CSV table of C-alpha atoms in Angstrom, one decimal:
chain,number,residue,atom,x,y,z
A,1,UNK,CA,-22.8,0.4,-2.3
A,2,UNK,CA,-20.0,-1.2,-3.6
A,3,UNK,CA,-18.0,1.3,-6.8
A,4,UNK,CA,-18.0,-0.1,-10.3
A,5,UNK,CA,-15.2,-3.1,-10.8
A,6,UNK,CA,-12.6,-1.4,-13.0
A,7,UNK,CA,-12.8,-2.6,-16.5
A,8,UNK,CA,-9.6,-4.4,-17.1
A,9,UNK,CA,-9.4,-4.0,-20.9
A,10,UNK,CA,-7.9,-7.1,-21.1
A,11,UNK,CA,-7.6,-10.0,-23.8
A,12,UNK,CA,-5.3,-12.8,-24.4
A,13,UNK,CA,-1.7,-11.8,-26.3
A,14,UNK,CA,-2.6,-7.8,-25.4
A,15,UNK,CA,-3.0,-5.8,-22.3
A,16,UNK,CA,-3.9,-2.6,-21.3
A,17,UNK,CA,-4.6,-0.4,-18.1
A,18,UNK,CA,-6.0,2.4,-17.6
A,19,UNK,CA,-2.4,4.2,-17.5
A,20,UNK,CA,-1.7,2.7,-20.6
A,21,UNK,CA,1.2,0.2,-19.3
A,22,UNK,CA,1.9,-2.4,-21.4
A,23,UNK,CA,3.9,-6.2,-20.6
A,24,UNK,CA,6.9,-6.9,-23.0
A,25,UNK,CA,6.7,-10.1,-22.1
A,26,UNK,CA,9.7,-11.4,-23.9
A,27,UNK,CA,11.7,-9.0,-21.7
A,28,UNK,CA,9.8,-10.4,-18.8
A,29,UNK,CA,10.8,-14.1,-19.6
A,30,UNK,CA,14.1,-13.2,-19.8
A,31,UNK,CA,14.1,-11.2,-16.5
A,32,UNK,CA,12.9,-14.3,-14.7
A,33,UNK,CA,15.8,-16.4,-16.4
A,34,UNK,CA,18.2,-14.1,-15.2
A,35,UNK,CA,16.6,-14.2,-11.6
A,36,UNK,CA,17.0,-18.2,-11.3
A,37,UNK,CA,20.3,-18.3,-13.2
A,38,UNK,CA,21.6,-15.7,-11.1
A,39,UNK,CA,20.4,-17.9,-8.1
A,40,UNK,CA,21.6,-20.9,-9.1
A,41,UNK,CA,25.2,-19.1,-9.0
A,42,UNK,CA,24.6,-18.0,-5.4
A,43,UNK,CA,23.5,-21.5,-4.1
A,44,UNK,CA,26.1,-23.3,-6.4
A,45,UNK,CA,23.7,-25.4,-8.3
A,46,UNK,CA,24.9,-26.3,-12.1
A,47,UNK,CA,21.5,-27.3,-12.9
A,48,UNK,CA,18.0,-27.3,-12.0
A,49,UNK,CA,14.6,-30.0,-13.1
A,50,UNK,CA,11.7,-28.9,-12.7
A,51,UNK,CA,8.4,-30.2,-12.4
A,52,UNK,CA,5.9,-27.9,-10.2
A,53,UNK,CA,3.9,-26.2,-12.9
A,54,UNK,CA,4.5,-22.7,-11.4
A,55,UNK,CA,8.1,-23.2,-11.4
A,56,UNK,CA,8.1,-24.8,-14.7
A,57,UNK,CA,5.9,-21.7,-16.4
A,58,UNK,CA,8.4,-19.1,-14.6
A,59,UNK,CA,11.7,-20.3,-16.2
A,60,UNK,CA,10.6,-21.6,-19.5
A,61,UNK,CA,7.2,-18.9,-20.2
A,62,UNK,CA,5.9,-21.9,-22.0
A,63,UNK,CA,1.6,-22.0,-22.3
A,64,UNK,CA,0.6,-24.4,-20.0
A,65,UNK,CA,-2.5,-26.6,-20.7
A,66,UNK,CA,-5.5,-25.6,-18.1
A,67,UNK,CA,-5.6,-29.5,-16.2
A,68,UNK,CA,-8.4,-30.7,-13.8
A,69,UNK,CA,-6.9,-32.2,-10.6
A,70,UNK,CA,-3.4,-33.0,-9.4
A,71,UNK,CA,-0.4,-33.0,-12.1
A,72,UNK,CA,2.3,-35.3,-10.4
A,73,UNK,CA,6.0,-34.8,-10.3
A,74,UNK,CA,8.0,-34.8,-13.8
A,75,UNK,CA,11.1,-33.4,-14.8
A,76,UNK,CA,9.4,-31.0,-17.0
A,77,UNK,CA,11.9,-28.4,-17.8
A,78,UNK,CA,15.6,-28.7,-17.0
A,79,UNK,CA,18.0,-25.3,-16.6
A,80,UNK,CA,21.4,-25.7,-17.2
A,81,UNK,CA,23.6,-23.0,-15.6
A,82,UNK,CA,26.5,-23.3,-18.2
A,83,UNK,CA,24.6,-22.8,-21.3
A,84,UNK,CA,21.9,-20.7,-19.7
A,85,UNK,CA,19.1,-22.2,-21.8
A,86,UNK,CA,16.3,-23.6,-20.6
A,87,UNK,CA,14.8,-27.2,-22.3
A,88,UNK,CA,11.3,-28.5,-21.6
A,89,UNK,CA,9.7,-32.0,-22.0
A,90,UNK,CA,7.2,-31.4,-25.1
A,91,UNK,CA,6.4,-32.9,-28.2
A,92,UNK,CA,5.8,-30.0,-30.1
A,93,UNK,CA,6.2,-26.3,-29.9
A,94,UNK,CA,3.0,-25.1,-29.5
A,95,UNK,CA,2.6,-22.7,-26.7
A,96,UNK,CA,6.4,-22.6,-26.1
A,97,UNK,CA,8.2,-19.2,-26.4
A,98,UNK,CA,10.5,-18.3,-29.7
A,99,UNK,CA,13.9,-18.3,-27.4
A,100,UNK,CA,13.0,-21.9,-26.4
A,101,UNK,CA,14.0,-23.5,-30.3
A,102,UNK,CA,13.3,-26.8,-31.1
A,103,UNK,CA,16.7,-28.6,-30.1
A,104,UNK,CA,15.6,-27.6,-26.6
A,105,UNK,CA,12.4,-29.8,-26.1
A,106,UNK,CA,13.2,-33.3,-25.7
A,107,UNK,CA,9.9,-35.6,-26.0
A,108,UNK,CA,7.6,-37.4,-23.5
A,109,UNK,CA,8.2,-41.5,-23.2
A,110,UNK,CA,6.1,-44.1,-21.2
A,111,UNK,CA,9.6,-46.1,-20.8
A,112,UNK,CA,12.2,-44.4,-18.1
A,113,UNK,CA,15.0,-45.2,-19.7
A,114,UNK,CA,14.4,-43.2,-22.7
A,115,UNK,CA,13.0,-40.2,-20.9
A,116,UNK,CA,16.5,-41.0,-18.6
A,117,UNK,CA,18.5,-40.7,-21.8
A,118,UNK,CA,16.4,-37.6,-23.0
A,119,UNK,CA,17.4,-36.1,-20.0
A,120,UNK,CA,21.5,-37.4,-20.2
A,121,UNK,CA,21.5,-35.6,-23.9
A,122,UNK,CA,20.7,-32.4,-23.0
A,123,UNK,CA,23.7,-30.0,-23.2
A,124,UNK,CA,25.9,-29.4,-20.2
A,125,UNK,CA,23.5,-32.1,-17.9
A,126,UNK,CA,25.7,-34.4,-17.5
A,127,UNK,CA,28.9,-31.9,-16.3
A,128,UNK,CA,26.4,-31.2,-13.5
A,129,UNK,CA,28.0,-32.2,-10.2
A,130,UNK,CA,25.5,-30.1,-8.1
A,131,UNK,CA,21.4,-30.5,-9.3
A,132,UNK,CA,18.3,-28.6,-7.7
A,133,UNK,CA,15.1,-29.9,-8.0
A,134,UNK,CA,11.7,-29.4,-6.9
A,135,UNK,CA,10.1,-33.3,-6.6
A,136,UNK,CA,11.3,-36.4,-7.0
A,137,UNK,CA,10.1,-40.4,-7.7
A,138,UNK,CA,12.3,-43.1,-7.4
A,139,UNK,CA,13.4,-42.6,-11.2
A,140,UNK,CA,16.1,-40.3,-9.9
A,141,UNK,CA,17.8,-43.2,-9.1
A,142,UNK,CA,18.4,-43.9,-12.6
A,143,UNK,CA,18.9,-40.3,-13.5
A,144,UNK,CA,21.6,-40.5,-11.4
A,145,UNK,CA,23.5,-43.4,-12.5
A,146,UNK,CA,23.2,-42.2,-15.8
A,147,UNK,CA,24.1,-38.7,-14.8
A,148,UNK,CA,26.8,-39.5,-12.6
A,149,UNK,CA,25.5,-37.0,-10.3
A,150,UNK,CA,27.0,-36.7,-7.1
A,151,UNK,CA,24.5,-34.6,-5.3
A,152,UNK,CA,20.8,-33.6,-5.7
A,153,UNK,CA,19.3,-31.0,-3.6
A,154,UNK,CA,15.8,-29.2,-2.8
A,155,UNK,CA,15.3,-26.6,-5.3
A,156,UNK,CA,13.1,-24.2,-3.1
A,157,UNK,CA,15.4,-21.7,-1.8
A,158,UNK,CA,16.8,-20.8,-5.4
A,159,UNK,CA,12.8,-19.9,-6.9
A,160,UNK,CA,11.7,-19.0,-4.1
A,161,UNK,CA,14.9,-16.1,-4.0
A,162,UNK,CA,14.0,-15.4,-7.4
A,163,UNK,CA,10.3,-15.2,-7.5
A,164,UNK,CA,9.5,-13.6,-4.1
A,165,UNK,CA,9.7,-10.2,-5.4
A,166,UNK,CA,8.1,-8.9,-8.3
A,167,UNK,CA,9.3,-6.9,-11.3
A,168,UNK,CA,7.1,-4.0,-12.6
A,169,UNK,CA,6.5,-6.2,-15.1
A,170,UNK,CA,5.3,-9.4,-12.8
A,171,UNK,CA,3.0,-6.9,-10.9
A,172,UNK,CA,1.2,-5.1,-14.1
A,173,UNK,CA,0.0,-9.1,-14.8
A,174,UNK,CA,-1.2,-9.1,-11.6
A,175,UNK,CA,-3.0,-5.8,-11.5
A,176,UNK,CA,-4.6,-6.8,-14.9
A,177,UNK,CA,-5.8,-10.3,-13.0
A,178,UNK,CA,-7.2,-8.6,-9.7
A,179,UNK,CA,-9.4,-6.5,-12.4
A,180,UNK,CA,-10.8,-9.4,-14.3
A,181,UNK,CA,-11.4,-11.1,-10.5
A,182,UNK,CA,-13.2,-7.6,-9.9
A,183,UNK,CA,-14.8,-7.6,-13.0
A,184,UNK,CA,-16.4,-11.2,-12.3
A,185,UNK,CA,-17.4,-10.3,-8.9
A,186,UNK,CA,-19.6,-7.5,-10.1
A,187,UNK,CA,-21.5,-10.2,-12.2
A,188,UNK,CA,-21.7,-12.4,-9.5
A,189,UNK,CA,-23.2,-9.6,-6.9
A,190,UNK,CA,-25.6,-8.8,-9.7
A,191,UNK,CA,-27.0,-12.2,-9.9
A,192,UNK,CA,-27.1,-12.8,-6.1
A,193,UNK,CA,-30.5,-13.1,-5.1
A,194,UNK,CA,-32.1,-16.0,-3.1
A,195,UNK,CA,-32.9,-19.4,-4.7
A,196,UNK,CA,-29.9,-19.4,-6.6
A,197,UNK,CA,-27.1,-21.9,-6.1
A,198,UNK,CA,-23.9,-21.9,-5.6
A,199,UNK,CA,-22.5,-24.2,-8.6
A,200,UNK,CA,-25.3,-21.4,-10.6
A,201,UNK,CA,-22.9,-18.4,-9.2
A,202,UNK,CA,-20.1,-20.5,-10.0
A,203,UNK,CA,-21.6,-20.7,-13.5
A,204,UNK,CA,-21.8,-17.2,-13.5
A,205,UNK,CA,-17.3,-16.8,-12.8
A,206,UNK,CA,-16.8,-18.6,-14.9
A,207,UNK,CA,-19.1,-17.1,-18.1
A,208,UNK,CA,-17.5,-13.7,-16.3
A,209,UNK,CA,-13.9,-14.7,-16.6
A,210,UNK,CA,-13.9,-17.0,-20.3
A,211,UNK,CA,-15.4,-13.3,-21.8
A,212,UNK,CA,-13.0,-11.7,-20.9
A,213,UNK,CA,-10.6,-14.2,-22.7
A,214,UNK,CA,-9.5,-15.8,-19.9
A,215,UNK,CA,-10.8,-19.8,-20.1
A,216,UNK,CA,-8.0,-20.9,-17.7
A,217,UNK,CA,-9.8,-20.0,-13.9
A,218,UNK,CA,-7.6,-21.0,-11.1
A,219,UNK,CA,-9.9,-22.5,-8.6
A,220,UNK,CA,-13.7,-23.8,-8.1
A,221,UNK,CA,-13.3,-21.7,-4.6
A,222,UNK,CA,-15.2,-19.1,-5.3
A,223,UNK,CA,-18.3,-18.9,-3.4
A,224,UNK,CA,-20.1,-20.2,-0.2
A,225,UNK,CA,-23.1,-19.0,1.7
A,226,UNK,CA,-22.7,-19.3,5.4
A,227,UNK,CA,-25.5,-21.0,8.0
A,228,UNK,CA,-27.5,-19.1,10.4
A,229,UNK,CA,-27.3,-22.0,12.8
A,230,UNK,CA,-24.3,-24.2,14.2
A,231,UNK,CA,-20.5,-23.6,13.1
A,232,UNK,CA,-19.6,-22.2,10.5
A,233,UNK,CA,-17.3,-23.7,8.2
A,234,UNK,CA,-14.7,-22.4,5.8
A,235,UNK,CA,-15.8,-24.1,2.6
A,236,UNK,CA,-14.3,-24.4,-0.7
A,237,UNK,CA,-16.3,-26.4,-2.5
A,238,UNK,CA,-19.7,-24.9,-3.9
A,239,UNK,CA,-23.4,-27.1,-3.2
A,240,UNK,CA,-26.1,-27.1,-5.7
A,241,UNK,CA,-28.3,-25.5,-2.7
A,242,UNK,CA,-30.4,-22.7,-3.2
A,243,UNK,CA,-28.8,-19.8,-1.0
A,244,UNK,CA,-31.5,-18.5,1.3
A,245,UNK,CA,-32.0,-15.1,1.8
A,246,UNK,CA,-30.9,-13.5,5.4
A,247,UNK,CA,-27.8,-15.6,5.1
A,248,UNK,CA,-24.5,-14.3,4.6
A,249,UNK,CA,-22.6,-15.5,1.0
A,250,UNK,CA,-19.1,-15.1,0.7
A,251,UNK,CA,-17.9,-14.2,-3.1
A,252,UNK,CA,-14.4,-14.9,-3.6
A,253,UNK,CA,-13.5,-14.9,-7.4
A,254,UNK,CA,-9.7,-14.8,-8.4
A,255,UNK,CA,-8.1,-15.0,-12.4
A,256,UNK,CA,-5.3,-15.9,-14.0
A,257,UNK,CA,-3.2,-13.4,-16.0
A,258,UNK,CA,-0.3,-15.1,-18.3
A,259,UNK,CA,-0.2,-17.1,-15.5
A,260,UNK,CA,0.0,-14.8,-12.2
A,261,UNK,CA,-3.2,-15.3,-10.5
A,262,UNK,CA,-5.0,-12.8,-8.1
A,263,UNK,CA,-8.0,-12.4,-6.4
A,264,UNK,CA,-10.1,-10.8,-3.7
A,265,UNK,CA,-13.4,-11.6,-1.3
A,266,UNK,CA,-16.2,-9.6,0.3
A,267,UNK,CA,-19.4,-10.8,1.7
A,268,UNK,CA,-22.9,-10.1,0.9
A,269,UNK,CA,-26.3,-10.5,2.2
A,270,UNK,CA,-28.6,-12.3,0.8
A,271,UNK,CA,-31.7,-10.5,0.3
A,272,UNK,CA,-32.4,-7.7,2.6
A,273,UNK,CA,-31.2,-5.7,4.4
A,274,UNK,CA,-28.1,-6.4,7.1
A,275,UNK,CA,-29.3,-7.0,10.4
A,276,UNK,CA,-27.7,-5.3,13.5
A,277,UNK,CA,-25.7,-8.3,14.5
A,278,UNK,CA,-24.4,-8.9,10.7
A,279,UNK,CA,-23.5,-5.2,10.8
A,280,UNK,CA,-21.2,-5.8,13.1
A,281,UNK,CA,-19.5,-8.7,12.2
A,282,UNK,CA,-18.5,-7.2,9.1
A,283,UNK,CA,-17.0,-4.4,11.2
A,284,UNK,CA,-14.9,-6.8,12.9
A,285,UNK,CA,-14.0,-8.4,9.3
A,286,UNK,CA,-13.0,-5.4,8.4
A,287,UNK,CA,-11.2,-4.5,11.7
A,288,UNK,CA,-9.1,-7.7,11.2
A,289,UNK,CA,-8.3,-6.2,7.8
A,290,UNK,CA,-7.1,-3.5,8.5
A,291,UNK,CA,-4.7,-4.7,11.2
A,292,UNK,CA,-3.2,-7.1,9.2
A,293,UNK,CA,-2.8,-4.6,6.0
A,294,UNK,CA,-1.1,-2.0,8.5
A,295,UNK,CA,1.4,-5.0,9.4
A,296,UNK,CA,2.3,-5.7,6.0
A,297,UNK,CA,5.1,-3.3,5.7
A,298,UNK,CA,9.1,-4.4,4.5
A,299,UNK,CA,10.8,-6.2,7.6
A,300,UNK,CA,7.6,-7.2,9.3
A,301,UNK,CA,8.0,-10.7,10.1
A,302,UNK,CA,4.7,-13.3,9.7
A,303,UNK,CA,4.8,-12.8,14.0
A,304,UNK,CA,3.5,-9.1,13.4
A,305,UNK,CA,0.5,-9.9,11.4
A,306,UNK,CA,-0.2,-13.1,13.9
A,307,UNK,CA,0.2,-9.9,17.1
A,308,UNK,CA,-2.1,-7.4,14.6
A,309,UNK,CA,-4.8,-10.2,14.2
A,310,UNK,CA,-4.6,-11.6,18.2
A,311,UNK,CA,-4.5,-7.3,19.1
A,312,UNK,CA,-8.4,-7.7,17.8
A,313,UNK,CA,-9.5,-10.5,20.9
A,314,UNK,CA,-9.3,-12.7,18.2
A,315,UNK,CA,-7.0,-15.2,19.8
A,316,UNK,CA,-4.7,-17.8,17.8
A,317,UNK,CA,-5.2,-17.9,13.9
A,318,UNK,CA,-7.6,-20.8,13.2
A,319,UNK,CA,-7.1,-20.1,9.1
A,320,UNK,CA,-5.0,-18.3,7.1
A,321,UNK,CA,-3.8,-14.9,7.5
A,322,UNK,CA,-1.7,-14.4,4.2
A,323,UNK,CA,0.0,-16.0,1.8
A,324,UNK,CA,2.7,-15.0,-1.2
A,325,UNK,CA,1.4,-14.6,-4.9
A,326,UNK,CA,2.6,-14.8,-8.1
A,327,UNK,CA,2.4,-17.2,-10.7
A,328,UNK,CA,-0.4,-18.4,-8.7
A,329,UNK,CA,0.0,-19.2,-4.5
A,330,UNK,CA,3.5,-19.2,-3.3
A,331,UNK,CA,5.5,-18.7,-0.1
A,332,UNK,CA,5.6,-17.0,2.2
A,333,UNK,CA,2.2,-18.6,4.2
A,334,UNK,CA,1.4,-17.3,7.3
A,335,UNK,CA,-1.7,-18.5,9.5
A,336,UNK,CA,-2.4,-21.8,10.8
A,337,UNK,CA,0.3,-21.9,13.2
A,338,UNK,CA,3.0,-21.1,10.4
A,339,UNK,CA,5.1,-18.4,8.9
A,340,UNK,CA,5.8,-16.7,12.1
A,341,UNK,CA,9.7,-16.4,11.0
A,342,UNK,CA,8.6,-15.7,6.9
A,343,UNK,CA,10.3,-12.1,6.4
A,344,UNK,CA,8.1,-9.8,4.2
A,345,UNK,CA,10.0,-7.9,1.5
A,346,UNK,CA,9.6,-4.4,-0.6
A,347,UNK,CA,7.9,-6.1,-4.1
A,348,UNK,CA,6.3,-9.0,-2.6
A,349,UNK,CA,2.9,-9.8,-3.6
A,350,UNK,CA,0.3,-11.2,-1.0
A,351,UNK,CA,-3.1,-12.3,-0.8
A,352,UNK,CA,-4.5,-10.9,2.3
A,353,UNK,CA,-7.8,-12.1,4.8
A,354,UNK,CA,-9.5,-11.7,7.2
A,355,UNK,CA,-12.0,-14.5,8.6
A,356,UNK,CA,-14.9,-14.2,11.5
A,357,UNK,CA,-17.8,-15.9,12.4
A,358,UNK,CA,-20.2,-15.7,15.5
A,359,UNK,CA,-22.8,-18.5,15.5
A,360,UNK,CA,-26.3,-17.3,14.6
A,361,UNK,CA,-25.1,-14.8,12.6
A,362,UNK,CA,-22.6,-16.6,9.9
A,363,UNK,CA,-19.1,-16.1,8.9
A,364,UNK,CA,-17.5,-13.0,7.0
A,365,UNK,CA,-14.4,-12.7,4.6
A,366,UNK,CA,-12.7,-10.0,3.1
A,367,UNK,CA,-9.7,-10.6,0.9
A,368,UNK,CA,-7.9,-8.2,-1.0
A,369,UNK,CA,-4.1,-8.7,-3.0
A,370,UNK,CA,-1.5,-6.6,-1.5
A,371,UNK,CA,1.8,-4.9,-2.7
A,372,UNK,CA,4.4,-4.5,0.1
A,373,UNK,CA,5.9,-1.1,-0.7
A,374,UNK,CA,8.4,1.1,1.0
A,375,UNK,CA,5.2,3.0,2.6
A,376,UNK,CA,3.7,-0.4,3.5
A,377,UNK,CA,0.7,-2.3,2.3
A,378,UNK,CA,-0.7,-1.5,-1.5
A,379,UNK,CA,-4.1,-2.6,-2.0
A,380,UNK,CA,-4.3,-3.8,-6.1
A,381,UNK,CA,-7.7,-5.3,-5.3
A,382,UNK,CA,-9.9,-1.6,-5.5
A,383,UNK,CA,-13.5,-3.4,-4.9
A,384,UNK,CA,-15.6,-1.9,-2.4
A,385,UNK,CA,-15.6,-3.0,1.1
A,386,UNK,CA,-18.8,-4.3,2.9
């Protein structure tokens, strides 16, 4: 039996642990706009525009609206070194943080040469010789004759400097989100029982997550049952199928906490009891775990957990091994053939799995968010293992 989910005592604009922490998250705004101003120093860049929504939430803190399917490229927020302010694309100051003040929004247009001049009036843009950014459309053309910028460049290595490692601050949000995700895998165990459906579990996270005040979930991806005959997929979409019982269901559930997202997995059996062969499957999921978890220490490299996972008989990763988290999935990824360079660092935050299948039988995941400390690998997912 899995322990009781941890009660996260959590609602929008407070939070609280169970050691009392608290977020001052003014302080942690302006920790972050240190970070990338700092960084923009080190690579030389006099500005940055932004439009990747994670990016754009890390230097501004600005609410985001919850969206349903891809955002495209905009220059969203723009950070100009000299002045150290930060100025987003809005039309009103809902949602945007105090230290933001109204002078620094400049408004939305459907013609580019008004959002072009939008852009040329902000303070200390048009000084810029040297701009990062982190997308682009063939309006930068135009921003750069009006700009008279010499030079644009990828934005990457200055957030991903500043975000790869956490503050104490960036990690309490976390810890507070891999409760909530515990929290709504509890009520989706309880309800688990054969006959129900996927999209009905789904239902379920989502009910979960929304009482606990947070509306915002960050992915459908949260559930799949696995067959008994054929391959077995890795699926992230959820069927309105009844789940049938013998067959193994994977619950994944992750949440979103002021914007940094964590989560965790573990599989289940439907109805019954496991069955010899399922028994062990789940002990080489877990196996697989704990290799990986032992090589997430500071300067492992993405080729130890690829060696820890191939140690098993596995052979070459087929999915994904791990992957940075934060204000929701970042780099480093490692699996599928990548990462093997990516260099893992005290502070970073990763989301952590471990995949197997055997035909007949089904497929099992476990997936847990991991702190890399000095000792090595911090488990803030606490949710009982198979």
């Amino acid at each position: 039996m899995s322990p009781a989910p941890r009660d996260p005592g959590v609602r929008l604009g407070m939070m609280s642990l169970e050691d009392g922490a608290r977020v001052d998250f003014a302080w942690l705004r302006g920790e972050r706009r240190l970070k990338v101003l700092s960084s923009m120093e080190t690579q030389g860049l006099d500005a940055l525009i932004l439009g990747g929504v994670g990016n754009v939430h890390y230097v501004s803190g600005g609410r985001l609206l919850g969206r349903a399917g891809v955002l495209p490229f905009g220059p969203y927020a723009v950070v100009v070194r000299s002045s150290g302010r930060v100025h987003l694309l809005s039309t009103w100051d809902e949602g945007v943080p105090p230290e933001i003040e109204r002078e620094d929004l400049y408004p939305l247009s459907w013609n580019p040469m008004n959002l072009m001049a939008s852009l040329a009036a902000i303070p200390g843009l048009r000084e810029a010789h040297r701009i990062g950014t982190d997308g682009m459309t063939p309006s930068f053309a135009l921003l750069a004759a009006v700009l008279g910028v010499s030079e644009f460049v990828d934005a990457g290595p200055v957030l991903d400097v500043a975000r790869r490692v956490k503050t104490a601050e960036e990690i309490t949000c976390l810890t507070v989100a891999a409760a909530i995700s515990e929290s709504a895998l509890s009520v989706m165990e309880s309800a688990l029982q054969p006959g129900i459906t996927e999209r009905e579990l789904l239902a379920r996270y989502y009910s979960a997550v929304a009482g606990l005040g947070v509306p915002v979930a960050p992915t459908e991806s949260v559930c799949f049952a696995t067959p008994l005959r054929g391959s077995v997929p890795f699926r992230h979409v959820p069927r309105d199928r009844g789940v049938r019982e013998g067959e193994l269901m994977v619950l994944a559930p992750g949440a979103l906490y002021a914007g940094y997202e964590a989560g965790l997995a573990c599989t289940r059996m439907v109805g019954g009891s496991r069955s010899v062969r399922s028994t062990a499957l789940a002990g080489r999921c877990a196996s697989g775990m704990d290799a990986l978890l032992a090589a997430c220490r500071p300067g492992a490299v993405g080729t130890d957990l690829y060696r820890a996972w191939e140690r098993l008989g596995f052979g070459e990763s087929s999915v994904l091994l791990a992957h940075g988290l934060g204000l929701g999935a970042e780099p480093p990824v490692i699996g599928l053939g990548r990462g093997r360079d990516a260099a893992l660092e005290e502070g970073m935050v990763l989301s952590v799995q471990s995949w197997v299948t055997q035909a007949g039988v089904g497929g099992c995941l476990e997936r847990a968010t991991v702190l890399v400390t000095a000792g090595g690998a911090e488990v803030l997912t606490r949710y009982g293992r198979l």
